[in-house]
Coordinates of C-alpha atoms and ligand atoms in Angstrom, one line a residue:
M283 CA 0.0 -0.4 0.2
G284 CA 3.0 2.2 0.9
L285 CA 4.0 2.1 -2.8
I286 CA 0.4 3.6 -3.7
K287 CA 0.6 7.6 -5.0
P288 CA -3.5 8.2 -5.6
T289 CA -4.2 11.2 -7.5
L290 CA -7.2 12.6 -9.6
S291 CA -5.5 14.3 -12.1
Y292 CA -4.4 12.8 -15.6
D293 CA -1.3 14.7 -15.4
D294 CA -0.3 12.2 -13.1
L295 CA 0.2 9.7 -15.6
R296 CA 2.8 11.4 -17.9
D297 CA 5.7 9.0 -17.0
A298 CA 3.7 5.5 -16.6
D299 CA 4.8 2.6 -18.9
L300 CA 1.6 0.9 -17.7
I301 CA -1.5 2.1 -17.5
V302 CA -4.7 -0.2 -15.6
E303 CA -8.1 1.3 -16.0
A304 CA -11.0 -0.1 -13.7
V305 CA -13.8 2.3 -14.0
F306 CA -17.3 1.3 -14.0
E307 CA -18.5 -1.4 -16.6
T308 CA -19.7 1.2 -18.7
M309 CA -18.4 1.4 -23.0
E310 CA -19.4 5.0 -22.8
I311 CA -16.8 5.7 -19.5
K312 CA -14.2 3.2 -20.9
K313 CA -14.0 5.2 -24.3
K314 CA -14.0 9.1 -22.1
V315 CA -11.1 7.8 -20.4
F316 CA -9.1 6.2 -23.3
G317 CA -9.5 9.3 -25.0
Q318 CA -8.3 11.1 -22.1
L319 CA -5.1 8.2 -22.0
D320 CA -4.1 8.8 -25.5
K321 CA -4.0 12.8 -24.5
V322 CA -1.4 12.1 -21.6
A323 CA 0.0 8.7 -21.7
K324 CA 3.9 8.9 -23.2
K325 CA 4.1 7.4 -26.3
G326 CA 4.9 3.6 -26.3
A327 CA 2.8 3.0 -22.8
V328 CA 0.7 0.5 -22.3
L329 CA -3.3 1.2 -22.3
A330 CA -4.8 -1.8 -20.5
S331 CA -8.6 -2.2 -19.9
N332 CA -9.7 -4.8 -16.9
T333 CA -13.1 -5.1 -18.1
S334 CA -14.7 -8.1 -17.7
Y335 CA -16.9 -8.1 -21.2
L336 CA -16.7 -5.0 -23.0
S337 CA -15.2 -5.2 -26.4
I338 CA -11.4 -4.4 -26.3
D339 CA -11.6 -3.3 -30.3
E340 CA -14.4 -0.2 -29.8
I341 CA -11.7 0.8 -26.5
A342 CA -9.4 1.0 -28.5
K343 CA -10.6 2.8 -31.4
A344 CA -11.1 5.6 -28.5
T345 CA -6.9 6.2 -29.1
S346 CA -4.6 6.9 -31.7
R347 CA -3.2 4.2 -30.8
P348 CA -5.0 1.1 -31.1
G349 CA -1.9 -1.1 -30.9
D350 CA -1.0 0.0 -26.9
V351 CA -4.2 -1.2 -26.1
V352 CA -4.8 -4.5 -24.3
G353 CA -6.9 -6.0 -21.6
T354 CA -5.4 -7.0 -18.2
H355 CA -8.6 -9.0 -16.9
F356 CA -8.1 -9.5 -12.6
F357 CA -9.8 -11.8 -11.2
S358 CA -11.2 -10.5 -7.4
P359 CA -10.3 -10.7 -5.2
A360 CA -7.2 -9.4 -7.7
N361 CA -4.4 -9.3 -4.7
V362 CA -5.4 -13.1 -4.2
M363 CA -6.5 -14.8 -7.5
K364 CA -3.6 -15.7 -9.5
L365 CA -5.1 -15.2 -12.9
C366 CA -4.7 -12.3 -15.5
E367 CA -6.4 -12.5 -18.8
V368 CA -4.5 -10.5 -21.5
V369 CA -6.7 -9.8 -23.6
R370 CA -6.1 -9.6 -27.3
G371 CA -7.7 -7.0 -29.3
A372 CA -7.7 -7.0 -33.1
A373 CA -5.1 -4.1 -33.2
T374 CA -3.1 -4.7 -29.8
A375 CA 0.3 -5.1 -31.5
P376 CA 3.3 -7.4 -30.4
D377 CA 5.1 -6.2 -28.2
T378 CA 2.2 -4.7 -26.1
L379 CA 1.5 -8.4 -26.0
V380 CA 4.3 -10.2 -24.5
T381 CA 4.7 -6.6 -22.6
T382 CA 1.7 -7.3 -20.5
L383 CA 2.1 -11.5 -20.3
D384 CA 6.2 -10.5 -18.7
T385 CA 4.3 -7.3 -16.7
A386 CA 1.6 -10.4 -15.2
K387 CA 4.3 -12.8 -14.3
R388 CA 6.6 -10.1 -12.7
I389 CA 4.0 -9.3 -10.5
G390 CA 3.1 -13.1 -9.5
K391 CA 0.3 -13.6 -12.1
V392 CA -0.8 -16.2 -14.4
G393 CA -1.1 -14.6 -17.7
V394 CA -3.6 -16.1 -20.4
V395 CA -3.9 -14.9 -23.4
A396 CA -7.3 -14.8 -24.4
G397 CA -9.2 -13.3 -27.6
N398 CA -11.9 -10.1 -27.6
R399 CA -15.1 -11.7 -27.8
D400 CA -18.0 -11.4 -25.2
G401 CA -16.6 -12.2 -21.3
F402 CA -13.8 -13.5 -23.2
I403 CA -12.7 -17.4 -21.9
G404 CA -13.4 -17.6 -17.8
N405 CA -17.1 -15.5 -17.8
R406 CA -18.1 -16.4 -21.0
M407 CA -18.1 -19.9 -19.7
L408 CA -19.0 -19.1 -16.5
S409 CA -22.7 -17.9 -17.5
G410 CA -23.3 -21.7 -19.3
Y411 CA -22.3 -22.9 -15.8
A412 CA -24.1 -20.7 -13.6
H413 CA -27.4 -21.2 -16.4
Q414 CA -27.6 -24.7 -15.7
A415 CA -27.9 -24.2 -12.1
Q416 CA -30.5 -22.1 -12.0
L417 CA -32.6 -24.4 -14.3
L418 CA -31.4 -26.9 -11.8
V419 CA -33.3 -24.9 -8.7
L420 CA -37.0 -24.2 -11.3
E421 CA -36.7 -27.8 -11.8
G422 CA -36.6 -29.2 -7.9
A423 CA -33.1 -29.2 -7.0
T424 CA -33.0 -26.3 -3.4
P425 CA -29.5 -24.0 -3.9
Q426 CA -28.2 -25.9 -0.7
Q427 CA -28.1 -29.4 -2.9
V428 CA -26.9 -27.7 -6.1
D429 CA -23.8 -25.6 -3.8
K430 CA -23.1 -29.0 -1.7
A431 CA -23.0 -30.8 -4.7
L432 CA -20.9 -28.5 -6.5
Y433 CA -18.8 -27.9 -3.3
D434 CA -18.0 -31.6 -3.0
F435 CA -16.9 -32.0 -6.7
G436 CA -14.3 -29.4 -5.3
M437 CA -15.3 -26.0 -6.1
P438 CA -14.8 -23.5 -3.5
M439 CA -18.2 -22.7 -3.2
G440 CA -21.1 -23.4 -4.8
M441 CA -23.3 -21.1 -7.9
F442 CA -25.1 -19.2 -5.5
Q443 CA -23.2 -18.7 -2.8
M444 CA -21.0 -16.9 -5.1
G445 CA -23.8 -14.5 -6.4
D446 CA -24.7 -13.7 -2.8
L447 CA -20.8 -13.2 -1.8
A448 CA -20.7 -11.0 -5.6
G449 CA -24.3 -9.4 -4.9
L450 CA -27.0 -10.5 -6.9
D451 CA -27.4 -6.5 -8.0
V452 CA -24.6 -6.6 -10.1
G453 CA -26.4 -9.4 -12.3
Y454 CA -29.5 -8.3 -12.3
K455 CA -28.3 -4.2 -13.6
S456 CA -25.9 -6.0 -16.3
R457 CA -29.4 -7.9 -17.3
K458 CA -31.6 -4.6 -17.8
G459 CA -29.3 -2.8 -20.0
R460 CA -29.7 -6.4 -22.4
D461 CA -32.1 -7.6 -24.6
P462 CA -34.1 -9.9 -23.1
S463 CA -34.1 -12.0 -26.2
T464 CA -30.3 -13.1 -25.6
F465 CA -30.6 -14.6 -22.4
D466 CA -33.2 -17.4 -20.7
V467 CA -35.1 -15.0 -18.2
R468 CA -36.7 -18.0 -16.8
A469 CA -33.4 -19.1 -15.2
S470 CA -32.7 -15.3 -14.3
K471 CA -36.1 -14.4 -12.7
P472 CA -35.8 -15.9 -9.0
A473 CA -32.4 -13.7 -9.3
D474 CA -34.8 -10.5 -10.1
K475 CA -37.6 -11.2 -7.6
L476 CA -35.2 -11.7 -5.0
V477 CA -33.3 -8.1 -6.1
E478 CA -36.4 -6.4 -6.1
M479 CA -37.2 -7.5 -3.0
G480 CA -34.2 -5.8 -1.8
R481 CA -32.4 -9.4 -1.3
L482 CA -29.3 -8.4 -2.8
G483 CA -26.7 -11.3 -1.4
Q484 CA -24.4 -11.1 1.3
K485 CA -24.4 -7.1 2.0
T486 CA -27.9 -6.9 2.9
N487 CA -27.8 -10.0 5.3
A488 CA -30.4 -12.0 2.4
G489 CA -29.4 -13.0 -1.0
Y490 CA -30.2 -16.8 -2.1
Y491 CA -30.0 -17.8 1.6
N492 CA -30.0 -15.8 5.0
Y493 CA -27.2 -14.5 6.9
A494 CA -26.9 -13.5 10.7
P495 CA -25.7 -9.7 10.7
G496 CA -22.1 -10.1 10.5
E497 CA -21.8 -13.8 9.6
R498 CA -21.2 -15.2 6.4
A499 CA -22.4 -18.4 6.8
P500 CA -25.7 -19.2 4.6
K501 CA -28.6 -19.9 6.0
P502 CA -31.8 -21.7 3.8
S503 CA -34.5 -19.0 3.1
A504 CA -38.2 -20.5 2.7
V505 CA -38.2 -16.7 1.1
T506 CA -35.8 -18.3 -1.8
Q507 CA -37.8 -20.9 -2.4
Q508 CA -41.0 -19.7 -2.4
V509 CA -39.6 -17.0 -5.1
I510 CA -38.4 -20.3 -7.1
E511 CA -41.9 -22.7 -6.7
E512 CA -43.7 -19.6 -8.1
V513 CA -41.4 -18.7 -10.9
A514 CA -41.3 -22.6 -12.1
R515 CA -45.1 -22.2 -11.6
E516 CA -45.0 -19.3 -14.0
Y517 CA -43.3 -20.6 -17.1
Q518 CA -44.9 -24.3 -16.2
I519 CA -41.6 -25.8 -15.2
R520 CA -42.3 -29.2 -14.1
R521 CA -40.6 -29.6 -10.9
R522 CA -39.0 -33.6 -9.9
E523 CA -36.1 -34.7 -8.1
V524 CA -32.9 -34.0 -9.0
T525 CA -29.9 -35.9 -8.6
D526 CA -26.0 -35.0 -7.4
Q527 CA -24.8 -36.3 -10.6
E528 CA -27.2 -34.8 -13.3
I529 CA -26.4 -31.1 -11.3
I530 CA -22.4 -31.9 -12.0
E531 CA -23.5 -33.3 -15.3
R532 CA -25.2 -30.7 -16.2
C533 CA -23.2 -27.6 -14.9
F534 CA -19.6 -28.5 -15.6
L535 CA -20.6 -30.0 -19.3
A536 CA -22.3 -26.6 -20.1
M537 CA -19.3 -25.3 -19.5
V538 CA -17.1 -27.3 -21.2
N539 CA -19.2 -26.9 -24.6
I540 CA -18.2 -23.4 -24.4
G541 CA -14.9 -24.3 -23.6
C542 CA -14.8 -26.2 -26.9
E543 CA -16.9 -22.9 -28.6
V544 CA -13.9 -20.7 -27.3
L545 CA -11.5 -23.3 -29.4
R546 CA -13.6 -23.3 -32.3
E547 CA -13.1 -19.3 -32.3
K548 CA -9.7 -19.3 -31.6
I549 CA -10.3 -17.3 -28.2
A550 CA -8.5 -19.4 -26.4
Y551 CA -5.0 -21.1 -28.3
R552 CA -5.6 -24.6 -26.7
S553 CA -7.6 -26.1 -24.1
G554 CA -4.8 -26.5 -21.7
D555 CA -5.3 -22.2 -21.3
I556 CA -9.1 -23.3 -20.6
D557 CA -8.0 -25.2 -18.3
I558 CA -5.3 -22.6 -16.5
V559 CA -8.0 -19.9 -16.5
W560 CA -10.9 -22.1 -14.1
L561 CA -7.9 -23.3 -12.1
Y562 CA -6.2 -19.8 -11.4
G563 CA -9.3 -17.8 -11.6
Y564 CA -12.5 -19.7 -10.3
G565 CA -10.8 -22.2 -8.0
F566 CA -11.8 -25.1 -9.9
P567 CA -10.4 -27.9 -8.0
A568 CA -6.5 -28.6 -9.3
Y569 CA -7.0 -32.5 -8.8
R570 CA -9.2 -32.4 -11.6
G571 CA -6.7 -31.1 -14.2
G572 CA -9.4 -27.9 -15.2
P573 CA -13.3 -28.5 -16.7
M574 CA -11.4 -29.5 -20.4
F575 CA -9.2 -32.1 -19.4
W576 CA -11.7 -34.1 -16.6
A577 CA -14.2 -33.9 -19.9
E578 CA -11.6 -35.1 -22.2
N579 CA -10.1 -37.8 -19.1
E580 CA -12.8 -38.4 -16.5
V581 CA -16.1 -38.8 -18.4
G582 CA -14.8 -38.9 -21.6
L583 CA -15.5 -36.5 -25.4
P584 CA -17.8 -39.3 -26.7
K585 CA -20.1 -39.3 -23.4
A586 CA -19.9 -36.1 -22.5
L587 CA -21.0 -35.2 -26.3
A588 CA -24.2 -37.7 -25.8
K589 CA -24.7 -36.0 -22.5
I590 CA -24.6 -32.6 -24.1
K591 CA -26.9 -33.4 -26.6
E592 CA -29.6 -35.0 -23.6
F593 CA -29.2 -31.6 -22.0
S594 CA -29.9 -29.8 -25.0
T595 CA -33.3 -31.4 -25.4
L596 CA -34.1 -30.9 -21.5
T597 CA -33.2 -27.3 -21.3
G598 CA -34.4 -25.5 -24.3
E599 CA -31.9 -26.2 -27.7
R600 CA -31.5 -22.4 -28.3
W601 CA -29.8 -21.9 -24.9
L602 CA -27.4 -25.4 -24.9
K603 CA -26.5 -25.9 -28.7
P604 CA -23.5 -29.0 -28.8
S605 CA -20.9 -27.4 -30.1
P606 CA -19.4 -28.4 -33.1
L607 CA -16.0 -28.7 -32.6
L608 CA -17.1 -31.3 -30.0
G609 CA -18.9 -33.3 -32.6
Q610 CA -16.0 -33.1 -34.7
L611 CA -13.3 -34.4 -32.2
V612 CA -15.5 -37.4 -31.2
A613 CA -16.2 -38.5 -35.1
E614 CA -12.7 -38.3 -35.8
K615 CA -11.9 -40.0 -32.7
K616 CA -9.6 -36.9 -31.6
G617 CA -8.7 -35.4 -27.9
F618 CA -8.4 -31.7 -27.5
A619 CA -4.5 -32.2 -27.9
S620 CA -5.0 -32.2 -31.5
I621 CA -6.4 -28.3 -31.8
G622 CA -4.0 -25.2 -32.0
Ligands
NAD130 N1 -15.6 -6.0 -9.1 C1 -15.0 -7.5 -10.1 O1 -15.2 -8.6 -9.3 C2 -14.2 -7.6 -11.1 C3 -13.8 -8.4 -11.2 C4 -13.1 -8.7 -12.9 C5 -13.1 -7.3 -13.2 N2 -13.5 -6.0 -12.8 C6 -14.2 -4.6 -13.2 O2 -12.9 -3.7 -12.6 C7 -13.7 -2.4 -13.4 C8 -14.0 -2.0 -11.9 O3 -15.0 -2.7 -11.3 P1 -15.3 -2.6 -9.5 O4 -16.2 -4.1 -9.3 O5 -14.2 -2.4 -8.9 O6 -16.4 -1.6 -9.8 P2 -17.0 -0.2 -8.6 O7 -18.1 0.2 -9.1 O8 -16.7 -0.7 -7.6 O9 -15.3 1.0 -9.5 C9 -15.1 1.4 -10.0 C10 -14.8 2.9 -9.9 O10 -14.5 4.1 -10.6 C11 -14.4 5.1 -10.7 N3 -14.8 5.8 -12.0 C12 -16.3 5.9 -12.9 N4 -16.3 6.6 -13.3 C13 -14.5 7.2 -13.7 C14 -14.0 8.1 -14.3 N5 -14.7 8.9 -15.5 N6 -12.9 8.3 -14.2 C15 -12.2 7.6 -12.6 N7 -13.0 6.9 -12.7 C16 -13.8 6.6 -12.6 C17 -15.9 4.6 -9.8 O11 -15.8 6.0 -8.7 C18 -15.1 4.0 -8.7 O12 -15.0 4.0 -7.5 C19 -14.8 -3.0 -14.4 O13 -14.6 -2.7 -15.7 C20 -15.4 -4.1 -14.1 O14 -15.9 -5.3 -14.9 C21 -14.1 -6.5 -11.6

């Protein structure tokens, strides 16, 4: 902390070799800030954005030096989590990319190069994982059952606990700014209702779970259960018993399926990079090697594809389309190592 010199003046950034922007996640504000950085930063300085979802190409356009613009997506809490997704824009120059990767290493982080696409590698896959967890509770599981199954698999915490920790209002706000035809409104409806009731997560002592003031231990909530059942009725979702095995397979295979799309679109260079993202950014259990390694070696790609097809029919093909790359690998009896 002693090395930090706070300032409110852009002029103080004149001598910086690397500038990391971390303002609100709004394109308009990011562009304004990069326009100002362009005016003051010295020639050759790396201009980085910590954006979680926004286009680096669009941000770079606000400057006269798009080759110097790159994404440095750190993970929360940034002083603890070792991952830094280094987002390579269409115009990012090779020296900008290697300097950023080198800097990540020098500050004790693990840098992974990601292409410029909504949510990059990690958060894009997280959305598929979260989607299944949210549907599973509408189909009959409880948040505590889903969280326990994910925790027992080896994740540091379940999806709903993670939502409460991050604050349910974060996703709520981002959904309000998005076209509702682009996401499954059924799945996020319970979270929307909880936010509208003032249940924002740990910060309000209530979210999916209840929390005693000042404590972080989640307690099941009857209010949440009622909200989930109301939404299931509203969308005529038949409630049934859900097994822990189904929870694991649906959440992680949906994630892996997006991982295959990430590879197909060359957003990640290789499946090992995706695994590194999950190990260092989200606490995926290291002894399972990462989601792609798990799918290939513990589940097996043919079985993974068959299950994804089954879940696609079950949860709506629009939301879970089997990746053509996975189909191709299975047909050709190849593994992820054949890509890249
Ligand atoms: N919170 C996380 O877990 C997390 C993780 C990874 C990446 N990010 C990304 O980091 C960025 C910041 O997120 P956050 O959670 O810290 O947000 P935040 O809202 O907590 O903080 C943003 C800060 O930016 C300041 N700000 C807003 N407009 C500004 C401007 N024009 N000039 C200077 N400062 C300005 C605000 O005063 C505020 O202090 C976002 O792009 C977000 O996507 C956040």
